[in-house]
Short mmCIF file of C-alpha atoms in Angstrom, two decimals:
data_model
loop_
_atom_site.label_atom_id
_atom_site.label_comp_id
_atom_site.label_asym_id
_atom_site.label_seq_id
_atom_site.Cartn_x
_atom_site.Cartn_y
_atom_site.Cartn_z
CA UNK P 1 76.53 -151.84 -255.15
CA UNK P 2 79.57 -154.11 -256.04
CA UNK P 3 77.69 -156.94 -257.15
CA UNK P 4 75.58 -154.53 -259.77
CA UNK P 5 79.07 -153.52 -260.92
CA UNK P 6 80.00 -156.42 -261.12
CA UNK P 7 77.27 -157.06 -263.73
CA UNK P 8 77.40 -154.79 -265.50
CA UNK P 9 81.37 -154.87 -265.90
CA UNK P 10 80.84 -158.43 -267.73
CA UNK P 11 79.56 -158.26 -270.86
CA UNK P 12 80.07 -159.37 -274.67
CA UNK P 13 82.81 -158.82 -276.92
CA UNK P 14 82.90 -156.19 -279.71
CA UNK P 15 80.86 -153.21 -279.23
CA UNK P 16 78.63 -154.48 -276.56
CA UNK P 17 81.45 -155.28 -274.64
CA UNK P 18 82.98 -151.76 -274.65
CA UNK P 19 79.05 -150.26 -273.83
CA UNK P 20 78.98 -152.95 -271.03
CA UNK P 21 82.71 -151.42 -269.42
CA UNK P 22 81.48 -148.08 -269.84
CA UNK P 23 78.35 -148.58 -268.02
CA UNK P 24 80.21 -150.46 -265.45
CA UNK P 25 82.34 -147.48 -264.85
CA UNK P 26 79.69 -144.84 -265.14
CA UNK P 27 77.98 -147.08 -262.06
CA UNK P 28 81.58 -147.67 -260.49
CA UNK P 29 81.56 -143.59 -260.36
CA UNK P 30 78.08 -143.26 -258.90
CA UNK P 31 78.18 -146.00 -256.64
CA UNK P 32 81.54 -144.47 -255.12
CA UNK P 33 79.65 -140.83 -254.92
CA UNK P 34 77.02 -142.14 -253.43
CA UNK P 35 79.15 -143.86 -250.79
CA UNK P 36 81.06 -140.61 -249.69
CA UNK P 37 78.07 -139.01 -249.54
CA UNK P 38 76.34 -141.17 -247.14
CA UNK P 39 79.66 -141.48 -245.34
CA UNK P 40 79.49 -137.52 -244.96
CA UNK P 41 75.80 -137.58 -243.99
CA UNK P 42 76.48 -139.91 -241.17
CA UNK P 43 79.24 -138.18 -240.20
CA UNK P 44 77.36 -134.79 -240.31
CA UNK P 45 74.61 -136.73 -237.97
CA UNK P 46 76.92 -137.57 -235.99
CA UNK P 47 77.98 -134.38 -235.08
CA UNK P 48 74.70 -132.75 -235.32
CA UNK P 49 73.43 -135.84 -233.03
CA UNK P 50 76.38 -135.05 -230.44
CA UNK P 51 75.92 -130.97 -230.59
CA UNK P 52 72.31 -131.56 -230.24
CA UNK P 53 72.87 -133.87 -226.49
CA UNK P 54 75.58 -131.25 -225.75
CA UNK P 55 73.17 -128.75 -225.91
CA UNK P 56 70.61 -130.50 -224.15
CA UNK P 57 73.02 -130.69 -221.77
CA UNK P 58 73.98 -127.07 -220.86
CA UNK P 59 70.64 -126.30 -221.16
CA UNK P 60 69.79 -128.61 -218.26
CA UNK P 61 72.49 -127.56 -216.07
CA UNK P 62 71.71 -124.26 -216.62
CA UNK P 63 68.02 -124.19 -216.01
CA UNK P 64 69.01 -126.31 -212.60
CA UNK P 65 71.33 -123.94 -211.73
CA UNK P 66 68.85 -121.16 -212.11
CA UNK P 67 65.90 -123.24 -210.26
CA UNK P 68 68.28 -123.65 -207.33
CA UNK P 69 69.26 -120.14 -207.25
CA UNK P 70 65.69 -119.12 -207.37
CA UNK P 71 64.77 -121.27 -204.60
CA UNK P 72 67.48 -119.77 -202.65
CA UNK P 73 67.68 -116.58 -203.34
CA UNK P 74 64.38 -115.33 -204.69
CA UNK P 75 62.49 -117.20 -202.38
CA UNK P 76 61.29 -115.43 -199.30
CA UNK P 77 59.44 -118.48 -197.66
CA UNK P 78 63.38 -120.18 -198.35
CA UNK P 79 65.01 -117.04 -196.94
CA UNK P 80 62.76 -117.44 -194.04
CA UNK P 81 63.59 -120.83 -193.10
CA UNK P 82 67.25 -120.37 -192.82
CA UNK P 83 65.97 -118.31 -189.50
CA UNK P 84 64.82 -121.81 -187.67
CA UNK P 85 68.10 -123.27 -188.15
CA UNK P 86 69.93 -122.23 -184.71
CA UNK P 87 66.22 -123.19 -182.75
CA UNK P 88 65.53 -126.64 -180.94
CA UNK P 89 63.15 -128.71 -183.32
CA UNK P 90 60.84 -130.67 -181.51
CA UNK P 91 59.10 -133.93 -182.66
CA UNK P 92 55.41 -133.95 -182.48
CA UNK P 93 55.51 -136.66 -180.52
CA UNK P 94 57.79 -134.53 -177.71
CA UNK P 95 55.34 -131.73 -178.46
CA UNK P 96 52.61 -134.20 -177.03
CA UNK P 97 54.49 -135.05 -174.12
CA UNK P 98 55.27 -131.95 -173.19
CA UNK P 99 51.42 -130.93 -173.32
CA UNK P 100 50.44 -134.06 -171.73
CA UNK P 101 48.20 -134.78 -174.54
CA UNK P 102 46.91 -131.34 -174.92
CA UNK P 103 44.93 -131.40 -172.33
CA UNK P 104 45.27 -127.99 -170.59
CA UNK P 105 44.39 -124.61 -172.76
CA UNK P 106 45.51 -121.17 -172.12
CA UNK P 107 44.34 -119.41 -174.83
CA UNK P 108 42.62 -119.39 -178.93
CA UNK P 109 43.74 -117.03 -181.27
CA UNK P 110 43.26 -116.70 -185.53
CA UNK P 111 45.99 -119.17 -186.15
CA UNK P 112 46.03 -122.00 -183.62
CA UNK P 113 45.18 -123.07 -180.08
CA UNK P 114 47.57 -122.30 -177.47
CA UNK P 115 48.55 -125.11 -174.55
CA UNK P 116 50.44 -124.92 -171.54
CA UNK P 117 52.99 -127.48 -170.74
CA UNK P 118 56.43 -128.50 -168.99
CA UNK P 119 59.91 -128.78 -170.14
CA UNK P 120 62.04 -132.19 -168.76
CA UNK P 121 63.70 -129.62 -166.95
CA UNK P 122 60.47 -128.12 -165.22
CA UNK P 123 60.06 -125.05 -167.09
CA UNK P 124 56.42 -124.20 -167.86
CA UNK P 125 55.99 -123.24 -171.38
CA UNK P 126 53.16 -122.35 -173.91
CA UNK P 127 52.82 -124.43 -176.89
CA UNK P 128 50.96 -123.07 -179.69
CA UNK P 129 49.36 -125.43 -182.20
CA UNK P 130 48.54 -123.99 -185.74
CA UNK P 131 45.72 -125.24 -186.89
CA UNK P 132 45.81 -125.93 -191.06
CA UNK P 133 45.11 -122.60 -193.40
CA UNK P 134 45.32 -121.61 -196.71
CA UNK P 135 48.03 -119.92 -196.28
CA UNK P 136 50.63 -123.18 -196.78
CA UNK P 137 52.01 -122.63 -193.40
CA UNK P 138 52.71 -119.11 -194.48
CA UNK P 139 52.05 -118.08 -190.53
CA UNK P 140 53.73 -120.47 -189.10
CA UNK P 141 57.23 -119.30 -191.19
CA UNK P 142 56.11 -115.53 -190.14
CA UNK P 143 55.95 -116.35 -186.48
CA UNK P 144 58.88 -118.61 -186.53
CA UNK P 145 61.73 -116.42 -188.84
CA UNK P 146 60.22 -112.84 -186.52
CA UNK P 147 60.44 -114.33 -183.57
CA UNK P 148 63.80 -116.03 -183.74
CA UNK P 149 65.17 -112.65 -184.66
CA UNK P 150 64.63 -110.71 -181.90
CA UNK P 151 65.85 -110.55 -178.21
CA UNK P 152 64.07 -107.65 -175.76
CA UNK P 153 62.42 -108.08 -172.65
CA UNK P 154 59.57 -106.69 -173.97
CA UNK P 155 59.07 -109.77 -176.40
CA UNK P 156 58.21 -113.36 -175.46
CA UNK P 157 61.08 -115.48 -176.23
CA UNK P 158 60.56 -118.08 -178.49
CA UNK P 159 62.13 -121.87 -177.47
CA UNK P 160 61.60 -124.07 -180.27
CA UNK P 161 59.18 -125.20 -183.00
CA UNK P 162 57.75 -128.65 -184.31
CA UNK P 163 57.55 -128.99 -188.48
CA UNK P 164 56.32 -132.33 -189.13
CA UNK P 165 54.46 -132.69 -191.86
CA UNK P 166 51.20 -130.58 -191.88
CA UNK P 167 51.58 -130.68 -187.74
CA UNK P 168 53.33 -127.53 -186.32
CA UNK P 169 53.62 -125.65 -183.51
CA UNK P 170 55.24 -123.01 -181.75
CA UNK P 171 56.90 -123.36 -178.26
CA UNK P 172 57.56 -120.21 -175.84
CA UNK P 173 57.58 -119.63 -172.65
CA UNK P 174 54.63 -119.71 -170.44
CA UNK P 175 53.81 -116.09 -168.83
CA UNK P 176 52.09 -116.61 -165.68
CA UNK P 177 49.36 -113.67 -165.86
CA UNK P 178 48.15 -114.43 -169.70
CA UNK P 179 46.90 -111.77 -171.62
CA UNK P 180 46.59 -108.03 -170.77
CA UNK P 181 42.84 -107.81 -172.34
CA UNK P 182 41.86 -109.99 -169.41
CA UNK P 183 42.60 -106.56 -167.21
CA UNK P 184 41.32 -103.61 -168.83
CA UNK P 185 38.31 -105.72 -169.59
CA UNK P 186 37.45 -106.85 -166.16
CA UNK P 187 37.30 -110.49 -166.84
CA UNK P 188 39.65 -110.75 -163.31
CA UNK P 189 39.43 -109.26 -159.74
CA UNK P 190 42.57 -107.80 -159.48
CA UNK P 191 42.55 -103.98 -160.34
CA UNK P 192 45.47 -102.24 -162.45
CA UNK P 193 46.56 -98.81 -160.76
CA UNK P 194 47.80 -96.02 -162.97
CA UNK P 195 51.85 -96.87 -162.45
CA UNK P 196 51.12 -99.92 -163.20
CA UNK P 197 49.32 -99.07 -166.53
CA UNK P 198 51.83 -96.78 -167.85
CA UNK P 199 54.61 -99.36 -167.27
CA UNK P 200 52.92 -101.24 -169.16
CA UNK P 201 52.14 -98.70 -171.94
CA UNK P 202 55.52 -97.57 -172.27
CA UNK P 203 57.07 -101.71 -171.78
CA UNK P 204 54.75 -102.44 -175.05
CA UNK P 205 55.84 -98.95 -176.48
CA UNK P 206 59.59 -99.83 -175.87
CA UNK P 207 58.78 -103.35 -177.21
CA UNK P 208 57.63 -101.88 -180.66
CA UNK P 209 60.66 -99.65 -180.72
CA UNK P 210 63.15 -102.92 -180.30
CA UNK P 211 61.09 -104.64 -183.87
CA UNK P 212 60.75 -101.38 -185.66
CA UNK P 213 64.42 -100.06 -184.89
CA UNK P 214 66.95 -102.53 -182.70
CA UNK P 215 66.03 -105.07 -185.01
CA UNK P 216 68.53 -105.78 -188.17
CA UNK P 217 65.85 -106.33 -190.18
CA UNK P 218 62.52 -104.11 -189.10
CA UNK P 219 60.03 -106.62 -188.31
CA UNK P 220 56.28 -104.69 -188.70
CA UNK P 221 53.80 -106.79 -186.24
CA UNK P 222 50.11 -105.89 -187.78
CA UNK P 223 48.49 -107.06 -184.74
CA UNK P 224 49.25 -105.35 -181.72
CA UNK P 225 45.94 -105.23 -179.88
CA UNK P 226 45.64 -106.03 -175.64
CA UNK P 227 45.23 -109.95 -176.48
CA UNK P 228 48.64 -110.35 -177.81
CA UNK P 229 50.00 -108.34 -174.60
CA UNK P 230 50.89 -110.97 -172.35
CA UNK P 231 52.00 -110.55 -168.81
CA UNK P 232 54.86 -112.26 -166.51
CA UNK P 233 54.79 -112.23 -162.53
CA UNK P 234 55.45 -108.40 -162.08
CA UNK P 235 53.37 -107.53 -164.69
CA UNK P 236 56.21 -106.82 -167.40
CA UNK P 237 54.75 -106.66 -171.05
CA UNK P 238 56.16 -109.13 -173.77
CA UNK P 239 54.65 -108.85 -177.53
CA UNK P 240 53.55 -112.31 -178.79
CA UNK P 241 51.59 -113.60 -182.01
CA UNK P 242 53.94 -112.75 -184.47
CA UNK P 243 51.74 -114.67 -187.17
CA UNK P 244 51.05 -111.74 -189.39
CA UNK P 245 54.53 -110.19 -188.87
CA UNK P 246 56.41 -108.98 -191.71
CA UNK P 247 60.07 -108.43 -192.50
CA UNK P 248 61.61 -105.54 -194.23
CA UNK P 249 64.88 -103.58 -194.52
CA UNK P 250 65.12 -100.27 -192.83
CA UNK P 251 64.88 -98.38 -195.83
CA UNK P 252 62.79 -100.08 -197.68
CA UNK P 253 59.51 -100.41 -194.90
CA UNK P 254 56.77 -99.52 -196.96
CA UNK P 255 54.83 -102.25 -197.61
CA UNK P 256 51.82 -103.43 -200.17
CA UNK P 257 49.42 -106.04 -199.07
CA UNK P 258 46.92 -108.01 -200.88
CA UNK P 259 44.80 -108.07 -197.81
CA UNK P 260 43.89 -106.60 -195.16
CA UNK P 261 44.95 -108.04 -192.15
CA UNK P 262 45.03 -107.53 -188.28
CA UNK P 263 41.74 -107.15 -185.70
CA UNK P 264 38.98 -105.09 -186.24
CA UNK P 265 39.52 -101.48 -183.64
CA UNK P 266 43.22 -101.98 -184.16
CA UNK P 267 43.71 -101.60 -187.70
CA UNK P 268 45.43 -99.31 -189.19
CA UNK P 269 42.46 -96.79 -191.86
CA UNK P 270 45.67 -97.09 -194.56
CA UNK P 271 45.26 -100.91 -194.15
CA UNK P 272 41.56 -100.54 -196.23
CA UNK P 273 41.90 -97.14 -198.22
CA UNK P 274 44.84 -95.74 -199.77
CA UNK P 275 43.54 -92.24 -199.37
CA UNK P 276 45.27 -92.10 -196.15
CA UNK P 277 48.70 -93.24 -197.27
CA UNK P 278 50.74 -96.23 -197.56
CA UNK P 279 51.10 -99.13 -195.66
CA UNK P 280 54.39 -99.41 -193.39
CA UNK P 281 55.69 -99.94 -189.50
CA UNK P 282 53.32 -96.54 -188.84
CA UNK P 283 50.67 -98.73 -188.92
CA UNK P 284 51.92 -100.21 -185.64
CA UNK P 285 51.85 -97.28 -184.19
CA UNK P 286 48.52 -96.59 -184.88
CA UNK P 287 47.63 -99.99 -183.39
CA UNK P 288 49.43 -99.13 -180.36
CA UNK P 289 47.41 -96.02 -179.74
CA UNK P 290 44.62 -97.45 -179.80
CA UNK P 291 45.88 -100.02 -177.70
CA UNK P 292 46.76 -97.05 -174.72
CA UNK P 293 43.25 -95.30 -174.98
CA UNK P 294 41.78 -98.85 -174.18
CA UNK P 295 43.79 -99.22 -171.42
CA UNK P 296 42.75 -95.81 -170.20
CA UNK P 297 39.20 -96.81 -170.69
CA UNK P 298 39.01 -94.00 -173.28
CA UNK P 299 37.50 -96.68 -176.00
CA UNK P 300 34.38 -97.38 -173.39
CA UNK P 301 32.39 -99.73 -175.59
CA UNK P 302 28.59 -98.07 -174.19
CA UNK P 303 30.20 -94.82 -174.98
CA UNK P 304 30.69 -95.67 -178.27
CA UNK P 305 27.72 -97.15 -178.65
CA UNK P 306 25.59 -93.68 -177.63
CA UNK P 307 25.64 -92.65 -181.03
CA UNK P 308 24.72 -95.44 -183.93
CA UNK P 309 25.81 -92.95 -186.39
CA UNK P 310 29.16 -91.92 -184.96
CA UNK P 311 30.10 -95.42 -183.87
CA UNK P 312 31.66 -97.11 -187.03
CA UNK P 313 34.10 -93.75 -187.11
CA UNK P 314 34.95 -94.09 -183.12
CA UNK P 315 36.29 -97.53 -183.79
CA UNK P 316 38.82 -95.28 -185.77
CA UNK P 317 39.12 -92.39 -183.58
CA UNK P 318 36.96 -92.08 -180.26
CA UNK P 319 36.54 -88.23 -181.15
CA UNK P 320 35.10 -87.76 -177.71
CA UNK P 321 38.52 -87.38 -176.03
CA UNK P 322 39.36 -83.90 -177.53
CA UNK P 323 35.76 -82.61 -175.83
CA UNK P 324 36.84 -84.45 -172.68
CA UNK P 325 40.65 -82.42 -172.96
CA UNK P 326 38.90 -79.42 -173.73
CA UNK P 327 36.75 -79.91 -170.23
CA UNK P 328 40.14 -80.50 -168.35
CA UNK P 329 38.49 -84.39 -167.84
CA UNK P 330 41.60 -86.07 -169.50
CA UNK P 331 42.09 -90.17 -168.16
CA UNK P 332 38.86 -89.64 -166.41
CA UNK P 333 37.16 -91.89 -169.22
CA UNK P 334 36.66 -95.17 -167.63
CA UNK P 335 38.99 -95.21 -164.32
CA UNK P 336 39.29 -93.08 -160.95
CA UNK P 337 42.27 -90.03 -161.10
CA UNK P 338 42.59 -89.50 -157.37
CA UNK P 339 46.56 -87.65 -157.21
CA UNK P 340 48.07 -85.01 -159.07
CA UNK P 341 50.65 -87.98 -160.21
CA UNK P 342 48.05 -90.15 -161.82
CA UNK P 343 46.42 -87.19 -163.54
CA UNK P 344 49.57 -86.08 -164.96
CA UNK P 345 49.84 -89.56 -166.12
CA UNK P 346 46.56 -89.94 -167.50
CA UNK P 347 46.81 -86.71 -169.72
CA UNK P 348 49.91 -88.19 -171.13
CA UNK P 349 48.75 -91.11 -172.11
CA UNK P 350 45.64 -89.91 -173.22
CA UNK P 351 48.07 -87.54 -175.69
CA UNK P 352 50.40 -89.81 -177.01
CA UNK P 353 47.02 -92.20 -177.71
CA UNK P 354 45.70 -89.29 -179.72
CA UNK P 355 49.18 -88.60 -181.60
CA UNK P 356 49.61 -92.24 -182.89
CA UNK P 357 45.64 -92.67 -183.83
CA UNK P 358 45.97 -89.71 -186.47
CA UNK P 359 44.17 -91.03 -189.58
CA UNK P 360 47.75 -89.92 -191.92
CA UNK P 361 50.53 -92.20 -191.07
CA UNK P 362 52.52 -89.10 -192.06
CA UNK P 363 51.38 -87.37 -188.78
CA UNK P 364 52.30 -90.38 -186.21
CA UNK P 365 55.27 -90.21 -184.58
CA UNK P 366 57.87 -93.16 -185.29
CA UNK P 367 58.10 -95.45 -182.15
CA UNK P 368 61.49 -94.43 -180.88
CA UNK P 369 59.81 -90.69 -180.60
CA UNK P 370 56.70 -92.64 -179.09
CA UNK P 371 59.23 -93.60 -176.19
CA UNK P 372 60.41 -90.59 -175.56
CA UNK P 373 56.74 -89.20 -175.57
CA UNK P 374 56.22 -91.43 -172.96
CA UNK P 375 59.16 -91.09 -170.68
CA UNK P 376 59.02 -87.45 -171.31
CA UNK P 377 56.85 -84.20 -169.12
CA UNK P 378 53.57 -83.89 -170.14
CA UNK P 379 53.97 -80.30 -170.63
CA UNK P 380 56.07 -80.79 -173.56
CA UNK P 381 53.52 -82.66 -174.77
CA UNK P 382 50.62 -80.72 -177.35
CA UNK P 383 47.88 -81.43 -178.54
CA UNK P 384 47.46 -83.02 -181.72
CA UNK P 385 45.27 -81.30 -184.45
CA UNK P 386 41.93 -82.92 -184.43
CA UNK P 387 41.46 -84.45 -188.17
CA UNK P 388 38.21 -84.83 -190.49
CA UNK P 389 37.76 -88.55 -190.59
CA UNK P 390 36.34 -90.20 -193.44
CA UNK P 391 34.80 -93.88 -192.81
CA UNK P 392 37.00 -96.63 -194.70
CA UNK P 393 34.75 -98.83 -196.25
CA UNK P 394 35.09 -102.00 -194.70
CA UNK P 395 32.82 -104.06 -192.49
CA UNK P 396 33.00 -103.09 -188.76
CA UNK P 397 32.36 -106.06 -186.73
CA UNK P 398 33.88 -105.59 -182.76
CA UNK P 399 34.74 -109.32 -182.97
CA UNK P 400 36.39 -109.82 -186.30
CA UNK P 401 39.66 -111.03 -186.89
CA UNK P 402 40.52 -110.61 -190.34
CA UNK P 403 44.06 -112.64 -189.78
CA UNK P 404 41.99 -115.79 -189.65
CA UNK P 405 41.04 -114.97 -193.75
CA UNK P 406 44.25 -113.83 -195.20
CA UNK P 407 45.77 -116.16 -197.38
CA UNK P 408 47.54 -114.58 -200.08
CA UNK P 409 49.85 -111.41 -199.87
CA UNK P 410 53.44 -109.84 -201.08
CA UNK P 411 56.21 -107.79 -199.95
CA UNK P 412 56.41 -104.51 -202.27
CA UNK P 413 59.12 -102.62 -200.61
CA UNK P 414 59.91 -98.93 -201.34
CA UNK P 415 61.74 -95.72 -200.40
CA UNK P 416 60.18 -94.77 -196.74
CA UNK P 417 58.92 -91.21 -197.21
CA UNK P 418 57.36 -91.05 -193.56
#
């Protein structure tokens, strides 16, 4: 820009001459416009440049912020995990010593295979193995954060865990007599007596009462059925397989699935149809009656199976036990009532059965009552009204577990109205 001032500031005498100044100045002007305003445009982009990467900036922060928050706080797999911290982690590779390889099995459930093993100091232990699901290793976080929560005698304590990559498992300790389906189903020679049975009844009843009320936060099992009753040397009832467990505040323990889930004969009707009310720690109770007529022998499989018609509605409620109270034949079902002791026992349980099986979760009693039920004279004890059962619609397969397909679920909590 100087030079063409420059140029145009030299120029001829006379008139010429004065045009040539005038021009030179005119350009002189405009050149020195033009400078300031390109000096103010880079200035202004500047500034704009440096408000736009401040920007930029907070933005970032503040969206990481918020993503870390979210994680957690929002998070309830995160929220879940901060349960495992104060539990022994075990290396697959000590999960494999302690099994020896694997190579002795106690048990198969939905979620895994369950080994025995031993401790470096000698204790025996089970070791559960979860095999890979859909769920992202949604169980495994279930089992894990509900079981390091509680402390009863009535539930199997839980030593450690193994998270290593997609390998995990579960360590506990090792209960000598297994599972309790392996004696009300006569898969073993030794034979139950009535005491016996109701200590165990009212150990799983007290059990329930511990995760529905002792708990801080109510843990809601969905799965209580006689294969996740397992047994130590004097026969003392511990709840296990807490893979479909869910947490929830006290006052908030209603709870919307997306599934279904539990075992076929144990679920809870509200579990398929709505029309019998909402979904919440009642539906443990309902397992658990179900759970004391089998014991009684009062869900006798041939029974059932008398009447094709009936049958999908007795793996609801075995209506048969009202005709069998009416005949004075209560805990007669399936086992000999030889004293006036066992009879009196029988009846009981045979009551408190029919009280926590009512198709409204409304009409069950609340575990804590369920105890006293239990602990409680018979004679104080009525007889439930007998309700008009409607059929869920679901598929009603003896042998189903409907915990190995349930992938996908949430926790909707609400005001408990029960």
């Amino acid at each position: 820009m100087m030079q063409l001032s420059r140029v145009y500031v030299v120029g001829g005498g006379g008139d010429k001459g004065n045009k040539g100044v005038a021009v030179g100045s005119v350009c002189s002007a405009v050149c020195g416009a033009i400078c300031k305003l390109c000096s103010w445009v880079g200035d202004a982009l500047r500034i704009g440049t440096g408000a736009a990467v401040l920007g930029l900036v907070f933005a970032y922060v503040g969206w990481f912020y918020y993503n870390q928050r979210m994680k957690t706080s929002d998070d309830p797999r995160q929220q879940n995990l901060k349960a495992l911290i104060p539990l022994k982690h075990y290396s697959y590779a000590q999960v494999k010593r302690i099994t020896k390889s694997f190579t002795q099995v106690v048990g198969k459930g939905g979620f895994g295979t369950v080994y025995r093993g031993t401790l470096c100091d000698g204790r025996s232990v089970a070791v559960k193995i979860l095999k890979d699901s859909k769920s992202n290793g949604e169980d495994f976080i279930n089992e894990v954060a509900s079981m390091s929560k509680t402390s009863h005698v009535n539930i199997v304590d839980l030593l450690g865990f193994c998270s290593e990559g997609s390998k995990r498992a579960i360590v506990y300790e090792y209960l000598e007599n297994g599972s309790l389906d392996k004696f009300i189903s006569n898969k073993t020679p030794v034979d139950i007596d009535w005491m016996t049975l109701y200590r165990i009844a009212l150990g799983v009843a007290r059990g329930l009462e511990y995760l529905h009320h002792g708990c801080k936060t109510r843990i809601v099992h969905f799965d209580i059925k006689p294969h996740n009753v397992l047994l130590d040397d004097n026969l003392c009832p511990k709840l296990s397989d807490f893979g479909l467990a869910k947490l929830c505040e006290k006052k908030e323990s209603i709870l919307s699935l997306l599934d279904t889930r539990g075992t076929i004969g144990y679920i809870a009707p509200e579990l398929f149809s709505r029309m019998y009310g909402r979904v919440s720690h009642k539906s443990d109770v309902y397992s658990y009656g179900m759970l004391v007529l089998e014991m009684m022998g009062a869900r006798n499989k041939e029974r059932a199976g008398q009447n094709s018609e009936s049958n999908a509605s007795s793996m609801y409620f075995p209506e048969w036990i009202y005709k069998d109270l009416e005949k004075g034949d209560s805990g007669k079902h399936n086992r000999n009532v030889i004293t006036s002791e066992e009879e009196e026992i029988a009846k009981k349980m045979t009551l408190v059965g029919l009280w926590c099986i009512q198709p409204s979760p409304s009409d069950r009693p609340l575990m804590n009552r369920v105890v006293e039920m239990m602990e409680g004279s018979v004679d104080s004890l009525e007889v439930p009204h007998r309700p008009v059962f409607q059929i869920p619609a679901a598929p009603f397969q003896e042998t189903s577990t409907l915990s190995e397909d349930i992938s996908s679920y949430k926790d909707v909590c609400s005001m408990d109205v029960a």
